[in-house]
Tab-separated table of C-alpha atoms in Angstrom:
chain	number	residue	atom	x	y	z
W	969	UNK	CA	18.567	-19.201	-76.697
W	970	UNK	CA	16.240	-22.050	-77.490
W	971	UNK	CA	13.886	-23.296	-74.843
W	972	UNK	CA	13.617	-27.060	-74.995
W	973	UNK	CA	10.656	-27.574	-72.654
W	974	UNK	CA	8.343	-24.532	-72.742
W	975	UNK	CA	5.620	-26.362	-70.736
W	976	UNK	CA	8.024	-26.847	-67.800
W	977	UNK	CA	8.974	-23.147	-67.896
W	978	UNK	CA	5.340	-22.079	-67.908
W	979	UNK	CA	4.606	-24.420	-65.002
W	980	UNK	CA	7.564	-23.120	-62.996
W	981	UNK	CA	6.555	-19.521	-63.715
W	982	UNK	CA	2.982	-20.140	-62.593
W	983	UNK	CA	4.201	-21.928	-59.474
W	984	UNK	CA	6.516	-19.035	-58.714
W	985	UNK	CA	3.695	-16.549	-59.188
W	986	UNK	CA	1.432	-18.704	-56.992
W	987	UNK	CA	4.038	-18.823	-54.215
W	988	UNK	CA	4.534	-15.074	-54.513
W	989	UNK	CA	0.788	-14.482	-54.173
W	990	UNK	CA	0.615	-16.812	-51.148
W	991	UNK	CA	3.564	-15.036	-49.505
W	992	UNK	CA	1.975	-11.657	-50.215
W	993	UNK	CA	-1.333	-12.773	-48.703
W	994	UNK	CA	0.487	-14.146	-45.661
W	995	UNK	CA	2.338	-10.854	-45.185
W	996	UNK	CA	-0.866	-8.795	-45.539
W	997	UNK	CA	-2.681	-11.171	-43.190
W	998	UNK	CA	0.082	-10.920	-40.570
W	999	UNK	CA	-0.156	-7.127	-40.642
W	1000	UNK	CA	-3.951	-6.960	-40.365
W	1001	UNK	CA	-4.985	-9.875	-38.162
W	1002	UNK	CA	-4.981	-7.837	-34.940
W	1003	UNK	CA	-6.834	-4.846	-36.339
W	1004	UNK	CA	-9.107	-6.690	-38.783
W	1005	UNK	CA	-9.149	-10.454	-38.197
W	1006	UNK	CA	-12.079	-11.007	-40.575
W	1007	UNK	CA	-10.136	-9.384	-43.417
W	1008	UNK	CA	-7.064	-11.367	-42.426
W	1009	UNK	CA	-8.880	-14.700	-42.694
W	1010	UNK	CA	-10.337	-13.649	-46.045
W	1011	UNK	CA	-6.889	-12.827	-47.407
W	1012	UNK	CA	-5.343	-15.960	-45.932
W	1013	UNK	CA	-7.815	-18.648	-44.780
W	1014	UNK	CA	-5.002	-20.596	-43.071
W	1015	UNK	CA	-4.137	-17.701	-40.675
W	1016	UNK	CA	-4.617	-19.338	-37.286
W	1017	UNK	CA	-3.821	-16.164	-35.324
W	1018	UNK	CA	-6.608	-14.282	-37.073
W	1019	UNK	CA	-9.060	-17.138	-36.513
W	1020	UNK	CA	-8.078	-17.238	-32.849
W	1021	UNK	CA	-8.749	-13.520	-32.557
W	1022	UNK	CA	-12.093	-13.919	-34.309
W	1023	UNK	CA	-13.075	-16.748	-31.962
W	1024	UNK	CA	-12.129	-14.765	-28.872
W	1025	UNK	CA	-13.915	-11.654	-30.119
W	1026	UNK	CA	-17.058	-13.718	-30.779
W	1027	UNK	CA	-16.829	-15.204	-27.310
W	1028	UNK	CA	-16.283	-11.815	-25.661
W	1029	UNK	CA	-19.256	-10.259	-27.454
W	1030	UNK	CA	-21.618	-12.807	-25.920
W	1031	UNK	CA	-20.053	-13.208	-22.470
W	1032	UNK	CA	-20.677	-9.650	-21.256
W	1033	UNK	CA	-21.630	-10.675	-17.704
W	1034	UNK	CA	-18.880	-12.799	-16.063
W	1035	UNK	CA	-21.262	-13.871	-13.290
W	1036	UNK	CA	-23.729	-15.394	-15.780
W	1037	UNK	CA	-22.010	-18.694	-16.457
W	1038	UNK	CA	-24.833	-19.905	-18.702
W	1039	UNK	CA	-24.183	-17.067	-21.143
W	1040	UNK	CA	-20.424	-17.593	-20.827
W	1041	UNK	CA	-20.725	-21.258	-21.753
W	1042	UNK	CA	-23.153	-20.519	-24.602
W	1043	UNK	CA	-20.788	-17.884	-25.997
W	1044	UNK	CA	-17.931	-20.393	-25.839
W	1045	UNK	CA	-20.035	-23.004	-27.655
W	1046	UNK	CA	-20.793	-20.461	-30.402
W	1047	UNK	CA	-17.144	-19.499	-30.784
W	1048	UNK	CA	-15.763	-23.061	-30.517
W	1049	UNK	CA	-15.885	-23.944	-34.261
W	1050	UNK	CA	-13.716	-20.941	-35.137
W	1051	UNK	CA	-11.383	-21.782	-32.250
W	1052	UNK	CA	-10.979	-25.348	-33.526
W	1053	UNK	CA	-10.160	-24.050	-37.009
W	1054	UNK	CA	-7.527	-21.781	-35.480
W	1055	UNK	CA	-5.919	-24.670	-33.561
W	1056	UNK	CA	-5.978	-26.828	-36.680
W	1057	UNK	CA	-3.841	-24.150	-38.370
W	1058	UNK	CA	-1.625	-23.394	-35.368
W	1059	UNK	CA	-1.882	-25.857	-32.444
W	1060	UNK	CA	-0.340	-23.602	-29.751
W	1061	UNK	CA	-2.810	-20.721	-29.673
W	1062	UNK	CA	-3.686	-20.026	-25.993
W	1063	UNK	CA	-6.874	-18.013	-26.493
W	1064	UNK	CA	-8.367	-20.610	-28.784
W	1065	UNK	CA	-7.675	-23.259	-26.151
W	1066	UNK	CA	-9.332	-21.057	-23.532
W	1067	UNK	CA	-12.514	-20.796	-25.579
W	1068	UNK	CA	-12.627	-24.581	-25.940
W	1069	UNK	CA	-12.078	-24.978	-22.204
W	1070	UNK	CA	-15.021	-22.707	-21.430
W	1071	UNK	CA	-17.189	-24.937	-23.599
W	1072	UNK	CA	-16.650	-27.783	-21.121
W	1073	UNK	CA	-19.388	-28.553	-18.600
W	1074	UNK	CA	-17.157	-30.254	-16.023
W	1075	UNK	CA	-15.623	-27.495	-13.889
W	1076	UNK	CA	-12.646	-29.577	-12.760
W	1077	UNK	CA	-11.741	-30.624	-16.298
W	1078	UNK	CA	-12.265	-27.056	-17.432
W	1079	UNK	CA	-9.851	-25.731	-14.783
W	1080	UNK	CA	-7.204	-28.279	-15.736
W	1081	UNK	CA	-7.553	-27.477	-19.431
W	1082	UNK	CA	-7.380	-23.717	-18.727
W	1083	UNK	CA	-4.237	-24.140	-16.644
W	1084	UNK	CA	-2.592	-25.920	-19.565
W	1085	UNK	CA	-3.717	-23.171	-21.927
W	1086	UNK	CA	-2.335	-20.395	-19.736
W	1087	UNK	CA	1.001	-22.203	-19.533
W	1088	UNK	CA	1.327	-21.500	-23.256
W	1089	UNK	CA	1.105	-17.754	-22.609
W	1090	UNK	CA	1.212	-16.374	-19.077
W	1091	UNK	CA	1.309	-12.743	-20.213
W	1092	UNK	CA	-2.015	-12.729	-22.060
W	1093	UNK	CA	-4.425	-10.731	-19.863
W	1094	UNK	CA	-7.641	-11.925	-21.471
W	1095	UNK	CA	-6.562	-15.533	-21.110
W	1096	UNK	CA	-5.630	-15.025	-17.470
W	1097	UNK	CA	-9.021	-13.355	-17.006
W	1098	UNK	CA	-10.784	-16.466	-18.299
W	1099	UNK	CA	-8.816	-18.591	-15.832
W	1100	UNK	CA	-9.686	-16.147	-13.057
W	1101	UNK	CA	-13.368	-16.375	-13.923
W	1102	UNK	CA	-13.211	-20.143	-13.637
W	1103	UNK	CA	-11.563	-19.958	-10.227
W	1104	UNK	CA	-14.062	-17.411	-8.912
W	1105	UNK	CA	-16.926	-19.663	-10.038
W	1106	UNK	CA	-15.306	-22.630	-8.284
W	1107	UNK	CA	-14.706	-20.542	-5.106
W	1108	UNK	CA	-11.007	-21.421	-5.488
W	1109	UNK	CA	-9.790	-18.325	-3.672
W	1110	UNK	CA	-6.218	-19.508	-3.381
W	1111	UNK	CA	-6.263	-19.792	-7.160
W	1112	UNK	CA	-7.944	-16.378	-7.419
W	1113	UNK	CA	-5.086	-14.672	-5.567
W	1114	UNK	CA	-2.486	-16.634	-7.529
W	1115	UNK	CA	-4.034	-15.630	-10.854
W	1116	UNK	CA	-4.527	-11.964	-9.947
W	1117	UNK	CA	-0.949	-11.817	-8.669
W	1118	UNK	CA	0.226	-13.215	-11.998
W	1119	UNK	CA	-1.786	-10.594	-13.897
W	1120	UNK	CA	-0.813	-7.580	-11.796
W	1121	UNK	CA	2.890	-8.355	-11.672
W	1122	UNK	CA	2.885	-7.894	-15.456
W	1123	UNK	CA	0.040	-5.352	-15.787
W	1124	UNK	CA	-0.176	-3.249	-12.586
W	1125	UNK	CA	-2.315	-0.662	-14.394
W	1126	UNK	CA	-5.203	-3.162	-14.419
W	1127	UNK	CA	-5.436	-3.275	-10.616
W	1128	UNK	CA	-8.791	-1.473	-10.315
W	1129	UNK	CA	-10.422	-4.102	-12.534
W	1130	UNK	CA	-9.270	-6.999	-10.374
W	1131	UNK	CA	-9.204	-5.578	-6.832
W	1132	UNK	CA	-12.996	-6.016	-6.332
W	1133	UNK	CA	-12.559	-9.754	-6.977
W	1134	UNK	CA	-9.875	-9.950	-4.282
W	1135	UNK	CA	-12.109	-8.089	-1.829
W	1136	UNK	CA	-14.777	-10.723	-2.474
W	1137	UNK	CA	-12.180	-13.451	-1.884
W	1138	UNK	CA	-11.316	-11.987	1.532
W	1139	UNK	CA	-14.754	-13.060	2.729
W	1140	UNK	CA	-13.559	-16.674	2.571
W	1141	UNK	CA	-11.073	-18.188	5.015
W	1142	UNK	CA	-9.060	-19.606	2.128
W	1143	UNK	CA	-8.758	-16.145	0.594
W	1144	UNK	CA	-7.725	-14.682	3.941
W	1145	UNK	CA	-4.976	-17.300	4.316
W	1146	UNK	CA	-3.776	-16.579	0.798
W	1147	UNK	CA	-3.450	-12.853	1.533
W	1148	UNK	CA	-1.636	-13.642	4.791
W	1149	UNK	CA	0.868	-15.620	2.735
W	1150	UNK	CA	1.412	-12.693	0.381
W	1151	UNK	CA	2.197	-10.453	3.367
W	1152	UNK	CA	5.335	-12.512	4.012
W	1153	UNK	CA	6.717	-11.541	0.601
W	1154	UNK	CA	4.529	-8.638	-0.563
W	1155	UNK	CA	4.140	-8.019	-4.303
W	1156	UNK	CA	4.307	-4.402	-5.456
W	1157	UNK	CA	0.535	-4.123	-5.890
W	1158	UNK	CA	-0.336	-5.240	-2.350
W	1159	UNK	CA	-0.279	-1.807	-0.682
W	1160	UNK	CA	-2.583	-0.373	-3.364
W	1161	UNK	CA	-4.946	-3.286	-2.804
W	1162	UNK	CA	-4.925	-2.753	0.958
W	1163	UNK	CA	-5.850	0.915	0.458
W	1164	UNK	CA	-8.646	-0.153	-1.901
W	1165	UNK	CA	-10.006	-2.910	0.334
W	1166	UNK	CA	-10.017	-0.847	3.536
W	1167	UNK	CA	-12.857	1.268	2.122
W	1168	UNK	CA	-15.080	-1.830	2.028
W	1169	UNK	CA	-16.976	-2.259	5.325
W	1170	UNK	CA	-17.123	-6.047	4.981
W	1171	UNK	CA	-13.333	-6.331	4.574
W	1172	UNK	CA	-12.205	-4.011	7.378
W	1173	UNK	CA	-12.261	-6.545	10.214
W	1174	UNK	CA	-10.430	-9.159	8.133
W	1175	UNK	CA	-7.767	-6.611	7.227
W	1176	UNK	CA	-7.397	-5.715	10.909
W	1177	UNK	CA	-6.855	-9.382	11.811
W	1178	UNK	CA	-4.228	-9.721	9.107
W	1179	UNK	CA	-2.518	-6.479	10.081
W	1180	UNK	CA	-2.183	-7.450	13.731
W	1181	UNK	CA	-0.502	-10.693	12.694
W	1182	UNK	CA	2.011	-9.118	10.313
W	1183	UNK	CA	4.869	-6.631	10.319
W	1184	UNK	CA	4.047	-4.878	7.065
W	1185	UNK	CA	5.047	-1.219	6.936
W	1186	UNK	CA	2.186	0.593	5.195
W	1187	UNK	CA	1.781	3.734	7.297
W	1188	UNK	CA	-0.983	5.366	5.251
W	1189	UNK	CA	-2.893	2.100	5.238
W	1190	UNK	CA	-2.442	1.689	9.003
W	1191	UNK	CA	-3.844	5.148	9.655
W	1192	UNK	CA	-6.775	4.580	7.325
W	1193	UNK	CA	-7.507	1.120	8.763
W	1194	UNK	CA	-7.768	2.495	12.301
W	1195	UNK	CA	-9.985	5.373	11.167
W	1196	UNK	CA	-12.263	2.997	9.203
W	1197	UNK	CA	-12.673	0.635	12.166
W	1198	UNK	CA	-13.754	3.606	14.253
W	1199	UNK	CA	-16.119	4.727	11.484
W	1200	UNK	CA	-17.893	1.336	11.414
W	1201	UNK	CA	-18.269	1.476	15.203
W	1202	UNK	CA	-15.718	-1.179	16.188
W	1203	UNK	CA	-13.698	0.851	18.683
W	1204	UNK	CA	-12.400	-2.227	20.499
W	1205	UNK	CA	-10.835	-3.762	17.374
W	1206	UNK	CA	-9.633	-0.333	16.288
W	1207	UNK	CA	-7.761	0.181	19.545
W	1208	UNK	CA	-6.306	-3.343	19.523
W	1209	UNK	CA	-5.022	-2.681	16.010
W	1210	UNK	CA	-3.660	0.707	17.041
W	1211	UNK	CA	-1.875	-0.804	20.055
W	1212	UNK	CA	-0.321	-3.523	17.908
W	1213	UNK	CA	0.965	-0.962	15.407
W	1214	UNK	CA	2.225	1.321	18.154
W	1215	UNK	CA	4.074	-1.549	19.886
W	1216	UNK	CA	5.781	-2.383	16.615
W	1217	UNK	CA	6.614	1.286	15.996
W	1218	UNK	CA	8.115	1.643	19.483
W	1219	UNK	CA	10.399	-1.337	18.786
W	1220	UNK	CA	11.496	0.069	15.427
W	1221	UNK	CA	11.721	3.725	16.539
W	1222	UNK	CA	11.988	4.099	20.334
W	1223	UNK	CA	12.096	7.895	19.995
W	1224	UNK	CA	8.537	7.827	18.588
W	1225	UNK	CA	7.060	7.143	22.027
W	1226	UNK	CA	6.593	10.812	23.057
W	1227	UNK	CA	3.379	12.013	24.652
W	1228	UNK	CA	2.208	13.972	21.619
W	1229	UNK	CA	1.579	12.025	18.410
W	1230	UNK	CA	-0.859	12.587	15.578
W	1231	UNK	CA	-0.132	9.785	13.104
W	1232	UNK	CA	-2.886	7.296	13.946
W	1233	UNK	CA	-6.027	9.250	14.709
W	1234	UNK	CA	-8.332	9.249	16.610
W	1235	UNK	CA	-6.272	7.433	19.273
W	1236	UNK	CA	-3.415	9.824	18.534
W	1237	UNK	CA	-4.191	13.532	18.610
W	1238	UNK	CA	-6.178	15.263	15.884
W	1239	UNK	CA	-4.873	18.841	15.801
W	1240	UNK	CA	-6.367	22.108	14.564
W	1241	UNK	CA	-4.415	23.891	11.857
W	1242	UNK	CA	-5.991	27.019	10.464
W	1243	UNK	CA	-5.031	30.662	10.349
W	1244	UNK	CA	-4.956	32.094	13.823
W	1245	UNK	CA	-6.029	28.824	15.437
W	1246	UNK	CA	-3.535	25.991	15.572
W	1247	UNK	CA	-1.912	23.327	17.703
W	1248	UNK	CA	1.476	22.016	16.635
W	1249	UNK	CA	3.643	19.276	18.108
W	1250	UNK	CA	7.078	20.571	19.068
W	1251	UNK	CA	10.168	19.224	17.359
W	1252	UNK	CA	11.000	17.049	20.352
W	1253	UNK	CA	7.447	15.676	20.532
W	1254	UNK	CA	7.322	16.478	24.240
W	1255	UNK	CA	4.942	19.442	24.104
W	1256	UNK	CA	2.105	20.954	22.123
W	1257	UNK	CA	2.560	24.545	20.960
W	1258	UNK	CA	-0.761	26.395	20.736
W	1259	UNK	CA	-1.749	29.731	19.276
W	1260	UNK	CA	-5.255	31.220	19.249
W	1261	UNK	CA	-6.065	34.753	18.127
W	1262	UNK	CA	-8.823	36.740	19.866
W	1263	UNK	CA	-12.212	36.032	18.307
W	1264	UNK	CA	-11.313	32.441	17.396
W	1265	UNK	CA	-12.800	29.441	19.225
W	1266	UNK	CA	-13.081	25.665	18.938
W	1267	UNK	CA	-11.312	22.374	19.527
W	1268	UNK	CA	-7.544	22.717	19.392
W	1269	UNK	CA	-6.813	19.021	19.876
W	1270	UNK	CA	-8.758	15.833	20.505
W	1271	UNK	CA	-8.248	12.105	20.841
W	1272	UNK	CA	-10.125	8.991	21.956
W	1273	UNK	CA	-8.810	7.364	25.130
W	1274	UNK	CA	-9.675	3.881	26.437
W	1275	UNK	CA	-10.337	4.115	30.152
W	1276	UNK	CA	-9.636	0.940	32.109
W	1277	UNK	CA	-10.089	0.293	35.795
W	1278	UNK	CA	-13.062	-0.505	37.971
W	1279	UNK	CA	-15.882	1.958	38.509
W	1280	UNK	CA	-16.552	5.129	36.603
W	1281	UNK	CA	-13.685	7.224	37.956
W	1282	UNK	CA	-10.911	8.782	35.873
W	1283	UNK	CA	-7.794	10.822	36.564
W	1284	UNK	CA	-6.767	13.774	34.398
W	1285	UNK	CA	-3.165	14.993	34.529
W	1286	UNK	CA	-2.376	18.430	33.074
W	1287	UNK	CA	0.982	20.141	32.794
W	1288	UNK	CA	1.471	23.390	30.847
W	1289	UNK	CA	3.366	26.663	30.589
W	1290	UNK	CA	0.487	28.891	29.490
W	1291	UNK	CA	0.129	32.407	30.809
W	1292	UNK	CA	-2.274	32.618	33.737
W	1293	UNK	CA	-4.464	35.072	31.814
W	1294	UNK	CA	-5.202	32.337	29.256
W	1295	UNK	CA	-6.343	29.681	31.725
W	1296	UNK	CA	-10.029	30.727	31.989
W	1297	UNK	CA	-10.196	30.447	28.212
W	1298	UNK	CA	-8.898	26.830	28.084
W	1299	UNK	CA	-10.865	23.724	29.012
W	1300	UNK	CA	-10.673	19.966	28.668
W	1301	UNK	CA	-14.021	18.419	27.704
W	1302	UNK	CA	-14.993	14.763	28.001
W	1303	UNK	CA	-17.547	13.092	25.721
W	1304	UNK	CA	-18.748	9.541	25.318
W	1305	UNK	CA	-19.372	7.896	21.946
W	1306	UNK	CA	-20.938	10.157	19.352
W	1307	UNK	CA	-22.438	12.511	21.945
W	1308	UNK	CA	-22.002	16.192	21.146
W	1309	UNK	CA	-22.436	17.389	24.734
W	1310	UNK	CA	-19.621	16.719	27.230
W	1311	UNK	CA	-20.454	14.850	30.407
W	1312	UNK	CA	-17.686	16.791	32.176
W	1313	UNK	CA	-15.676	19.946	31.464
W	1314	UNK	CA	-12.530	20.970	33.366
W	1315	UNK	CA	-10.812	24.356	33.316
W	1316	UNK	CA	-7.030	24.387	32.940
W	1317	UNK	CA	-5.400	24.574	36.393
W	1318	UNK	CA	-2.775	27.146	37.291
W	1319	UNK	CA	-0.065	24.530	37.737
W	1320	UNK	CA	0.584	20.851	37.118
W	1321	UNK	CA	-2.380	18.993	38.571
W	1322	UNK	CA	-4.049	15.609	38.843
W	1323	UNK	CA	-7.822	16.015	38.770
W	1324	UNK	CA	-10.243	13.251	39.757
W	1325	UNK	CA	-13.355	12.816	37.610
W	1326	UNK	CA	-15.980	10.581	39.162
W	1327	UNK	CA	-18.944	10.997	36.833
W	1328	UNK	CA	-17.997	8.913	33.793
W	1329	UNK	CA	-21.191	7.360	32.345
W	1330	UNK	CA	-21.684	3.618	32.646
W	1331	UNK	CA	-20.584	1.558	29.616
W	1332	UNK	CA	-18.362	4.442	28.444
W	1333	UNK	CA	-15.129	2.537	27.869
W	1334	UNK	CA	-13.768	4.992	25.310
W	1335	UNK	CA	-13.754	8.681	26.156
W	1336	UNK	CA	-13.281	11.447	23.615
W	1337	UNK	CA	-11.099	14.108	25.217
W	1338	UNK	CA	-10.941	17.572	23.627
W	1339	UNK	CA	-8.836	20.630	24.419
W	1340	UNK	CA	-11.134	23.569	23.844
W	1341	UNK	CA	-10.032	27.217	23.533
W	1342	UNK	CA	-12.207	30.330	23.543
W	1343	UNK	CA	-10.374	33.626	24.046
W	1344	UNK	CA	-12.185	36.933	24.202
W	1345	UNK	CA	-12.926	38.993	21.124
W	1346	UNK	CA	-10.197	41.437	22.118
W	1347	UNK	CA	-6.975	41.286	24.072
W	1348	UNK	CA	-3.883	39.130	23.715
W	1349	UNK	CA	-3.832	35.765	21.939
W	1350	UNK	CA	-3.329	32.444	23.680
W	1351	UNK	CA	0.267	31.565	22.926
W	1352	UNK	CA	2.188	28.911	24.829
W	1353	UNK	CA	2.928	25.233	25.308
W	1354	UNK	CA	1.113	22.281	26.877
W	1355	UNK	CA	3.470	19.617	28.164
W	1356	UNK	CA	0.895	16.908	28.836
W	1357	UNK	CA	-2.805	16.150	28.987
W	1358	UNK	CA	-3.364	12.508	29.905
W	1359	UNK	CA	-6.333	10.493	31.106
W	1360	UNK	CA	-6.347	7.201	32.979
W	1361	UNK	CA	-8.828	5.096	34.917
W	1362	UNK	CA	-9.097	5.778	38.617
């Protein structure tokens, strides 16, 4: 077959080869831009995704301290040319927009620009992190909670990285109000955050305020919150929180109002549980079963009791079904605060009794009451039940 226009054929062949090379470079660039963006841009200079990744990597290498906004801005300025090249290739690249936003000096304009950028991709963690950084710097704690919520709903495994920021936000009234709002419709990460925040001394009181005003059902958190308030020395707030939780529990589960409870220590009972020395609440919750082998000694059970009423007097009520031979070995001790020596010690009576105690120290509004057992080194064990040990103001 005769070819009439060989120049046109050569041109078409070269064009076809050129298009094939371009398509090959594009394919290779698409495969490598995440792992090797520099190689990707070399293979295909028009690859906006690779340029975006390069710009963000350059920014991240310089902005190592999120609290140093001067270095953050300088890193953004350095990375901005690459970000602009990326947007010129592909206008809807969220990370490139974020870098350009961080270059801005006006915080309000920066926040607005960042919000627009994140609307392009709400699942990108690094982009959400840049927005979060902006909101922390602006003390926009409502925005902080909103952004962290957005991140953790998609990436709950990143909670430990962002929880410290939320703890910081709780120190502001706006942040506290934002968390109160989340309690009305709790996200899945909220209980984990509560358990994290309760270990921070500065956040404990705020968490107690929020807990007393909500009906959230985080039992492990409740127990830890009460214990932490006691640990920081705020017995009054601890007991108010305990009472609020107990009132709610009594409404939800009326049968939970027995005399013997050990869920929320130290206002509920802390019980011994070791070999040959234990105190165990009965199945009905109406008595405490105790067992102490000869040679064992120590505190079987203890709790902190608020003592109201005028003056220093108290009334102790004891009811038990212990063998009479065990009574000299059983005592109830009373301590105030962190004192290790009791200000009063009472031997178990032979029958149900109400015992007056008139020597409570002044300013001792919370009394630590312990049930102490010390059998002899030989003989029979202490084995029986205690129906009640209660303390009230006179």
